[in-house]
Amino acid sequence: MAMHGDKKIGFLLERTTRIAKLSFTKAFKKLNVDITPEQWIVLDKLDLKGEMSQKEIGNESFKNAPTISRIIDNLVRKGYVSRTSEESDRRKTAISLTQEGEKVIQLCRQEVDALRDLSWNNLSDQDYEDFNRIIDQIFLNFEGYN
Amino acid sequence: MAMHGDKKIGFLLERTTRIAKLSFTKAFKKLNVDITPEQWIVLDKLDLKGEMSQKEIGNESFKNAPTISRIIDNLVRKGYVSRTSEESDRRKTAISLTQEGEKVIQLCRQEVDALRDLSWNNLSDQDYEDFNRIIDQIFLNFEGYN
DNA sequence: TCCTTATATTTGCCTATGCAACTATTGCCT
DNA sequence: AGGCAATAGTTGCATAGGCAAATATAAGGA
C-alpha cells in the first residue's frame, strides 16, 4: 500500500465535516428555525422512531451520555421535546417530540433532503456506494485501534 | 441520481471524524504527550513550513481566526510555540516552534504516521484515490451552498 | 434482605469552533 | 496629511463533545 501522507485523513474528514455542519446551520437559519445540526439529528431520530431514552438516542447517533443530556436540555428549553421519567425503570427518561418539535421537522425536512442531495452533485451512484463503503471501513479501522 | 437517505452524509462524516480524533488523542496519551489532535495539526504545519502568522496557519488548516488564536494560546502556555510580533507588519504575530515543541514532533511523528496508515487497512490504493476525490467534491458542493 | 455491581443520567472542567464585536495596524484615496 | 476601508488578532458568549466523578435506580448474588 502506497503512502498516505500527501492528503491527510484527519484533515480531509475534519474540513468536510465542518463545512457540512456550517451548511446545515445556514439552512436552518434560512428557514428561521433556531436549531443546530446536532439538535436536528435528535429531532429526526425521534420523528422516525417515536419515544426514546437518552441512552438509545446516544447509541444511534454515536454521541456519549453527557452530550446527549445537554442537547436534550437545549431542546427542552426551546420546547421541541419533553422529558418523562419511565415508569418501568425510573433511571430512564423517555424523550418525545412536542407539537412544536413536530412543526420544526415539517419546516425543515425538505431543505435538509435537498442539501443532502446537493452534497452528491457531480458524483455518481458508484461514487456514493464507494464512499459509504470506504468511510465505514475507515471507521472500523479506527475502532480497532481504540 | 438515486436517493441518499439510507446513509446520511452528515452522520457518516461526523462519526468517522470523531473516532479519528479520539484515536489520535489516545495515541498522544499513549506517548505521554499532552497535546490534542488540533494542536498537533498546528505543530506539524510549523514543522513543515517554519515560522508562520496565525492567519497563514488558519488558511492552511481551514480554521478561523479565533480558533487559531486559542489553540496558539494553549500551545504557548505549554511552551511548545512562541509568539513574536512581526517587525514588517505589527498586526501580525510570527509563530514558531520552541525546542520543546520540536521535541514533541520527534516524539509523535512515527505514531501519527502509523495511525494514518492504519486508517487505510483493508482498503486499496484505488480506494484511497477515490475517497480523496469524492470527499473533495463533497467539500466543493457544500462550499457552493455557502 | 443486605451488599455489590451495573445502568441511566447529570454535572464540573476542559478544548474546539462559530459569530459578532472590539482593538491595533496598515494601506489607499482624495 | 486626514480619513476610511481592509487586515490581523483578541475576547465574549454560545453549542458540542471528551473524561471523570457523582447521583439515582435496578438487578443479582450470598
Coordinates of C-alpha atoms (C1' of nucleotides) in Angstrom, one line a residue:
Chain A
M1 CA 0.0 0.0 0.0
A2 CA 1.3 3.4 -1.0
M3 CA 2.0 6.3 1.3
H4 CA -0.9 8.4 2.6
G5 CA 1.0 11.5 3.5
D6 CA 0.1 14.0 0.8
K7 CA -3.5 14.3 1.8
K8 CA -4.2 13.7 5.5
I9 CA -7.1 11.7 6.5
G10 CA -7.9 13.7 9.6
F11 CA -7.7 17.0 7.7
L12 CA -10.0 15.8 4.9
L13 CA -12.6 14.5 7.3
E14 CA -12.4 17.4 9.6
R15 CA -12.7 20.0 6.9
T16 CA -15.6 18.4 5.2
T17 CA -17.5 17.7 8.4
R18 CA -17.1 21.3 9.4
I19 CA -18.4 22.7 6.2
A20 CA -21.3 20.2 6.2
K21 CA -22.3 21.4 9.7
L22 CA -22.0 25.0 8.6
S23 CA -24.2 24.4 5.6
F24 CA -26.9 22.8 7.7
T25 CA -26.6 25.6 10.2
K26 CA -27.2 28.1 7.4
A27 CA -30.1 26.1 6.0
F28 CA -31.9 26.2 9.4
K29 CA -31.2 29.9 9.7
K30 CA -32.6 30.5 6.2
L31 CA -35.8 28.7 7.4
N32 CA -35.9 30.8 10.5
V33 CA -35.7 27.7 12.7
D34 CA -33.5 28.0 15.8
I35 CA -31.9 24.6 15.9
T36 CA -28.3 23.3 15.3
P37 CA -27.4 20.3 13.1
E38 CA -26.9 18.2 16.2
Q39 CA -30.3 19.1 17.5
W40 CA -31.7 18.2 14.1
I41 CA -30.2 14.7 14.3
V42 CA -32.0 14.1 17.6
L43 CA -35.3 15.5 16.4
D44 CA -35.1 13.5 13.2
K45 CA -34.4 10.3 15.2
L46 CA -37.4 10.9 17.4
D47 CA -39.6 11.6 14.4
L48 CA -38.6 8.3 12.9
K49 CA -38.7 6.1 16.0
G50 CA -41.0 7.8 18.4
E51 CA -40.3 8.0 22.1
M52 CA -36.7 7.0 23.0
S53 CA -34.5 7.1 26.1
Q54 CA -31.4 9.3 26.0
K55 CA -29.3 6.1 26.0
E56 CA -31.0 4.9 22.8
I57 CA -30.5 8.3 21.1
G58 CA -26.9 8.3 22.1
N59 CA -26.3 4.8 20.7
E60 CA -27.9 5.5 17.4
S61 CA -26.2 8.8 16.9
F62 CA -22.8 7.8 18.3
K63 CA -22.8 10.5 20.9
N64 CA -22.0 10.0 24.6
A65 CA -24.3 10.4 27.5
P66 CA -23.2 13.9 28.6
T67 CA -23.5 15.2 25.1
I68 CA -27.0 13.9 24.6
S69 CA -28.0 15.1 28.0
R70 CA -27.0 18.6 27.1
I71 CA -28.5 18.6 23.6
I72 CA -31.8 17.4 25.2
D73 CA -31.5 20.2 27.8
N74 CA -31.4 22.7 25.0
L75 CA -34.3 21.1 23.0
V76 CA -36.4 21.0 26.2
R77 CA -35.6 24.7 26.8
K78 CA -36.8 25.5 23.3
G79 CA -39.9 23.4 23.8
Y80 CA -39.3 20.9 21.0
V81 CA -39.0 17.8 23.1
S82 CA -40.2 16.7 26.5
R83 CA -38.7 14.5 29.2
T84 CA -40.8 12.0 31.1
S85 CA -39.5 9.6 33.7
E86 CA -40.2 6.0 32.6
E87 CA -42.4 4.1 35.0
S88 CA -40.8 0.7 34.3
D89 CA -37.3 1.9 35.0
R90 CA -37.0 5.3 36.7
R91 CA -33.4 5.6 35.8
K92 CA -34.5 6.2 32.2
T93 CA -36.2 9.3 30.8
A94 CA -38.4 8.9 27.8
I95 CA -37.8 11.7 25.3
S96 CA -40.6 12.6 22.9
L97 CA -41.3 15.3 20.3
T98 CA -43.7 18.1 21.3
Q99 CA -46.1 19.5 18.8
E100 CA -43.7 22.4 18.4
G101 CA -41.0 19.9 17.7
E102 CA -43.1 18.2 15.0
K103 CA -43.6 21.6 13.4
V104 CA -39.9 22.1 13.2
I105 CA -39.5 18.7 11.5
Q106 CA -42.2 19.7 8.9
L107 CA -40.5 23.0 8.3
C108 CA -37.0 21.6 7.7
R109 CA -37.4 18.2 6.2
Q110 CA -37.5 19.3 2.6
E111 CA -34.5 21.6 2.8
V112 CA -32.4 19.0 4.7
D113 CA -33.1 16.4 2.0
A114 CA -32.2 19.0 -0.7
L115 CA -29.0 19.8 1.0
R116 CA -28.1 16.1 1.4
D117 CA -28.7 15.6 -2.4
L118 CA -26.7 18.7 -3.2
S119 CA -23.7 17.2 -1.4
W120 CA -23.6 14.4 -4.1
N121 CA -23.6 16.8 -7.1
N122 CA -21.1 15.8 -9.7
L123 CA -20.8 12.4 -8.2
S124 CA -22.2 9.1 -9.5
D125 CA -24.2 6.3 -7.8
Q126 CA -21.0 4.3 -7.8
D127 CA -19.2 7.1 -6.0
Y128 CA -21.9 7.1 -3.4
E129 CA -21.5 3.4 -2.8
D130 CA -17.8 3.6 -2.8
F131 CA -17.7 6.5 -0.3
N132 CA -20.1 4.7 2.0
R133 CA -18.0 1.5 1.9
I134 CA -14.7 3.3 2.4
I135 CA -15.7 5.6 5.2
D136 CA -17.3 2.7 7.0
Q137 CA -14.1 0.8 6.7
I138 CA -12.1 3.7 7.9
F139 CA -14.4 3.9 10.9
L140 CA -13.8 0.2 11.6
N141 CA -10.1 0.6 11.3
F142 CA -10.0 3.3 13.9
E143 CA -12.4 1.4 16.1
G144 CA -9.9 -1.4 16.1
Y145 CA -7.3 1.0 17.4
N146 CA -9.4 2.1 20.4
Chain B
M1 CA -29.2 10.1 -9.3
A2 CA -30.7 7.8 -6.7
M3 CA -31.8 8.7 -3.2
H4 CA -29.2 9.3 -0.5
G5 CA -31.4 8.8 2.5
D6 CA -30.4 5.5 3.9
K7 CA -27.0 6.5 4.9
K8 CA -26.7 10.1 5.9
I9 CA -23.7 12.1 4.8
G10 CA -23.6 14.3 7.9
F11 CA -23.7 11.2 10.2
L12 CA -21.1 9.3 8.3
L13 CA -18.7 12.2 8.3
E14 CA -19.3 13.2 11.9
R15 CA -19.0 9.7 13.3
T16 CA -15.7 9.0 11.5
T17 CA -14.2 12.4 12.2
R18 CA -15.0 11.9 15.9
I19 CA -13.4 8.4 16.1
A20 CA -10.4 9.7 14.2
K21 CA -9.9 12.5 16.7
L22 CA -10.4 10.1 19.6
S23 CA -7.8 7.7 18.2
F24 CA -5.2 10.5 17.8
T25 CA -6.0 11.7 21.3
K26 CA -5.3 8.2 22.6
A27 CA -2.1 8.0 20.6
F28 CA -0.7 11.1 22.2
K29 CA -1.8 10.0 25.6
K30 CA 0.0 6.6 25.0
L31 CA 3.1 8.6 24.2
N32 CA 2.7 10.7 27.3
V33 CA 2.5 13.9 25.2
D34 CA -0.1 16.4 26.4
I35 CA -1.4 17.7 23.1
T36 CA -4.7 17.4 21.3
P37 CA -5.2 16.5 17.6
E38 CA -5.8 20.1 16.7
Q39 CA -2.7 21.2 18.5
W40 CA -0.8 18.5 16.6
I41 CA -2.1 20.0 13.3
V42 CA -0.6 23.3 14.1
L43 CA 2.7 21.9 15.4
D44 CA 3.0 19.8 12.2
K45 CA 2.4 22.8 10.0
L46 CA 5.0 24.8 11.8
D47 CA 7.5 21.9 11.5
L48 CA 6.9 21.7 7.7
K49 CA 6.9 25.4 6.9
G50 CA 8.8 27.1 9.7
E51 CA 7.6 30.4 11.1
M52 CA 4.0 31.4 10.1
S53 CA 1.5 34.0 11.0
Q54 CA -1.7 32.9 12.7
K55 CA -3.6 33.9 9.5
E56 CA -1.5 31.6 7.5
I57 CA -1.9 28.7 9.9
G58 CA -5.7 29.3 9.8
N59 CA -5.8 29.3 6.0
E60 CA -3.9 26.1 5.7
S61 CA -5.9 24.3 8.3
F62 CA -9.3 25.7 7.5
K63 CA -9.8 27.1 10.9
N64 CA -11.0 30.6 11.7
A65 CA -9.0 33.3 13.5
P66 CA -10.5 32.9 17.0
T67 CA -9.9 29.2 16.9
I68 CA -6.3 29.5 15.9
S69 CA -5.8 32.3 18.4
R70 CA -6.9 30.0 21.2
I71 CA -5.1 26.9 20.0
I72 CA -1.9 29.0 19.9
D73 CA -2.7 30.3 23.5
N74 CA -2.7 26.8 24.7
L75 CA 0.5 25.8 22.9
V76 CA 2.2 28.9 24.2
R77 CA 1.1 28.0 27.7
K78 CA 2.6 24.6 27.3
G79 CA 5.8 26.1 25.9
Y80 CA 5.7 24.4 22.5
V81 CA 5.4 27.5 20.4
S82 CA 6.3 31.2 20.8
R83 CA 4.7 34.4 19.6
T84 CA 6.8 37.2 18.2
S85 CA 5.4 40.5 16.8
E86 CA 6.5 40.9 13.2
E87 CA 8.6 44.0 12.5
S88 CA 7.4 44.5 9.0
D89 CA 3.7 44.4 10.0
R90 CA 2.9 44.7 13.6
R91 CA -0.6 43.5 13.2
K92 CA 0.9 40.0 12.6
T93 CA 2.5 37.7 15.1
A94 CA 5.1 35.2 13.9
I95 CA 4.5 31.8 15.5
S96 CA 7.4 29.4 15.7
L97 CA 8.2 26.1 17.3
T98 CA 10.3 26.1 20.5
Q99 CA 12.8 23.4 21.2
E100 CA 10.2 21.7 23.4
G101 CA 7.8 21.9 20.5
E102 CA 10.3 20.2 18.2
K103 CA 10.8 17.5 20.8
V104 CA 7.1 16.8 20.7
I105 CA 7.2 16.5 17.0
Q106 CA 10.0 14.0 17.2
L107 CA 8.2 12.0 19.9
C108 CA 4.9 11.8 17.9
R109 CA 5.8 11.7 14.2
Q110 CA 6.1 7.9 13.9
E111 CA 2.9 7.0 15.8
V112 CA 0.9 9.6 13.9
D113 CA 2.2 8.2 10.6
A114 CA 1.4 4.7 11.8
L115 CA -2.1 5.6 12.8
R116 CA -2.7 7.3 9.4
D117 CA -1.6 4.2 7.6
L118 CA -3.8 2.1 9.9
S119 CA -6.8 4.0 8.8
W120 CA -6.4 2.6 5.3
N121 CA -6.2 -1.0 6.3
N122 CA -8.3 -3.3 4.1
L123 CA -8.5 -0.6 1.5
S124 CA -6.8 -0.3 -1.8
D125 CA -4.8 2.4 -3.5
Q126 CA -7.8 2.9 -5.7
D127 CA -10.0 3.4 -2.7
Y128 CA -7.6 6.0 -1.4
E129 CA -7.7 7.9 -4.6
D130 CA -11.5 7.6 -4.9
F131 CA -12.0 8.7 -1.3
N132 CA -9.8 11.8 -1.8
R133 CA -11.6 12.7 -5.0
I134 CA -15.1 12.2 -3.6
I135 CA -14.6 13.9 -0.3
D136 CA -13.0 16.9 -2.1
Q137 CA -16.0 17.1 -4.4
I138 CA -18.4 16.9 -1.4
F139 CA -16.5 19.8 0.1
L140 CA -16.8 21.8 -3.1
N141 CA -20.5 21.0 -3.2
F142 CA -21.1 22.4 0.2
E143 CA -18.8 25.3 -0.4
G144 CA -21.1 26.3 -3.3
Y145 CA -24.1 26.3 -1.0
N146 CA -22.4 28.7 1.4
Chain C
dT1 C1' -32.9 -8.9 53.0
dC2 C1' -28.2 -6.7 52.5
dC3 C1' -24.4 -5.7 49.7
dT4 C1' -22.1 -5.2 45.5
dT5 C1' -22.3 -4.3 40.7
dA6 C1' -24.3 -2.4 36.6
dT7 C1' -27.0 1.1 34.2
dA8 C1' -29.0 5.9 33.1
dT9 C1' -28.4 10.4 33.7
dT10 C1' -26.2 14.7 35.4
dT11 C1' -22.6 17.9 36.4
dG12 C1' -17.9 20.0 36.5
dC13 C1' -14.0 21.1 34.0
dC14 C1' -11.5 21.3 29.6
dT15 C1' -10.8 22.1 24.3
dA16 C1' -12.6 23.3 19.7
dT17 C1' -15.5 26.1 17.0
dG18 C1' -18.8 29.6 15.3
dC19 C1' -20.4 34.5 15.3
dA20 C1' -20.1 39.2 16.4
dA21 C1' -17.9 42.9 18.3
dC22 C1' -13.6 45.2 19.5
dT23 C1' -8.5 46.8 19.2
dA24 C1' -4.5 47.8 16.7
dT25 C1' -2.2 48.5 12.3
dT26 C1' -1.6 49.2 7.7
dG27 C1' -3.0 50.9 3.1
dC28 C1' -5.3 53.6 0.0
dC29 C1' -7.6 57.6 -1.8
dT30 C1' -8.5 62.3 -2.0
Chain D
dA1 C1' -1.9 65.0 5.9
dG2 C1' -6.5 63.2 7.0
dG3 C1' -9.8 59.8 6.9
dC4 C1' -11.8 55.4 5.8
dA5 C1' -11.5 50.6 4.5
dA6 C1' -9.1 46.4 4.9
dT7 C1' -6.3 43.2 7.7
dA8 C1' -4.6 40.5 12.0
dG9 C1' -5.6 39.3 16.2
dT10 C1' -8.4 39.0 20.6
dT11 C1' -12.4 38.4 23.5
dG12 C1' -17.3 37.4 25.0
dC13 C1' -20.9 34.3 24.5
dA14 C1' -22.9 30.0 22.8
dT15 C1' -23.0 24.8 21.5
dA16 C1' -20.8 20.3 21.1
dG17 C1' -18.1 16.9 22.9
dG18 C1' -14.5 14.3 25.9
dC19 C1' -13.3 12.5 30.6
dA20 C1' -14.1 11.7 35.4
dA21 C1' -16.9 11.9 39.3
dA22 C1' -21.4 11.9 41.4
dT23 C1' -26.4 10.6 41.9
dA24 C1' -30.3 7.6 41.5
dT25 C1' -32.2 3.4 40.5
dA26 C1' -32.2 -1.5 39.3
dA27 C1' -30.5 -6.3 39.4
dG28 C1' -28.2 -10.2 41.1
dG29 C1' -25.9 -13.0 44.5
dA30 C1' -24.8 -14.5 49.3

